Amino acid sequence: MYDLSDIQKQIGIETLHDCCWTCSISELSSYWQQQYRQPEISCKCMSLLHYNIRHFYSNQAELIDMVNVFSPNIISLNELGTTIPKKIINQLLFSYNVYLKEGTNSHGDVVLAVDKRLSCQQIEINEPNLIAVRIRIDNQRFVVASIYSPPTEQLPLTTMTKLVSEAKNVIIAGDLNAKHPDWGCLQVNTKGRKLANWLIQHNLSVLNSGIKSSLRSNTTIDLVISGEIPETSESKSLSYTGSDHLPILTKFFRLNVLMDKHLVPRTYWKIYSSILTVLIDQFKDEQENSSNSANSTHNWFLILEQFLAALKLRVTIWKEVKRKRPSISPSLQVLLRHKHYLQNRYRHSRFEEDRLRLRSWNVIVKREFQALKQRSWEQFILNVASPNPSSFWRTVKKLNKKKSVDFSAVTEANITHKS
């Protein structure tokens, strides 16, 4: 027990406590299988942050704070204040794919940053102040764009129409300097009238209607436009005042983004074998009691089979990891999957040709695994002979693992726990 961690000891003691219940083994197995099954992979609704940052260098600290607090999947930035090297933005938003387009005035460029966990592709548009990408969300293709329209320039409605024709689903974010009562402005200008007509024509909506985005006036000029139903989204301004524009955060409740995490099981086999050691006498007694008839013996075997599977779940914890590193290569995984397919096919058909095909394929799989072991051994020898001390000691440590110790009970302070 001394080589077990605190959490392993806790799992072992709790498992023994469960075994001391008055319920039957079958009922206990069912409880474990329901209570300790694999958890579901978490997901969250997609979110977009639009920020007219005005001066990138002055307000980059605010931007990082927003990213850390709200974790938006997409970031739209307007008016960087000056031309910013893309390398600087990549370093700041290192977990995003960053796309940059030059501007037409002294206020700078536009940026669209997409979380690297989302599959995206830039759309080639030969026009300043506008950047767009294709993104797959919930197996749907979206076009997402960041647009800055200076007050003295026309809205790029022709290009915006092309974006709408690119995909059924469109999300446009930007400071369009367009004012209209339809999205909560007290005034209306020419750009606002044209944009309102364009939205009606293409069945699009302003999702942040009525939410103030300018600190200089009580108006909404930073817009988030989409074909999504406004009731399935939520927009709010964030209380960051480094710029003269308030950031807008929009959540799309209908669009779920799977977190790029994998659940990896970690089974404590020492506890598993030790619990079975504690319970072995009980299972032997039940086997002897059921040996009177073949039917009883079969039922006992089914109960034992269920218990073994349930016990594995009971002594397993699930860890979230960002990347899953299989122990074998993708090519070997393909070979194994095809072998399993041939096995199932032969079990059902019992044809001689299927048996021969399975046998031939099994020879190929064995040969590939032997080659894998050979390569692993050669790599191990190279690491041992490595002139790098850290590589040498990291490899040698694998040779000095402590042997597991069998036990028949768990001791906690002066109390001995047995089944």
C-alpha angles and dihedrals in degrees: 000000000000094000093054122099122238092257091051091051090049092051091048094050093045091049091052090048089054090051090054092063119115092238122104124263090251092054091046091051092051090050093051093047091054098040101042104034121131111292119235120258109259121241135182137201116267117259134194127201119202118188130173090207093184094193114031099195093046095047104032090104089058090048092053090048091053091049092050094046102040103022096210117199092216129031125196118192128186133185102018090187094236139010107295120197110245089230090065093052091046090054091049096045096034094156092057136072102239124210120187133191127185122246133227100231140043092272091079140226141330125246133199116190121187125192109256089231089070121078108237142162129195119244112224108237120168095209131099124238091030133090126172138179139186114238133183114220123169089350089302126117116235133184111215121188139180115207134181116192113188115222093249096049133078122254112262091239094152092057091042089055090053089052091053090052090051094070141359091241120058134176119186123182128179153104099279097167087223118142125197137144089238089079098034104274118143091213135046130215135183094266089051093054092049093046093048091053091046091052092052091047092054098035094242130145138209104239097195096051113161095012111126113234103167124075092196095060140009095259144110112235100142104079137189108203125189146146088238115114107260091228090062092058139056126210129187138166117242123227098243112126104179089107126045086243124071117231116247121217117194125187121200106208094186093056114073120195115202112226110245093241133117126212111229119189119227111195119194099220093180090063090042094055093041093053089051089050089054093048099040095099092051092051091048091053092050091048091053091048091052096047092090094087137020091235092056091048091052091050090049090052092051091050091050091048091052091047093052091052092045093048090054089056091047094056094041126096124192121229125198113226129177094220130031114215110194117209091232131049123261090251091057090047089056091050092051093048091052091048090054089049091053091047092054091044093053093046090057101038104031087201117157093228090055090050092052092046091051091048093051092047091048089056090053092049092049091049092051092049091049089053089049091052090048092052091046091051092049090050090049091053090048090053092049090051092044117126088218107097095206091053091048096050093042088056097042091052088068089064094056103057115146117248117245118251121222118225137180099206143019120241120208113181103309095336122099116205117208132162 
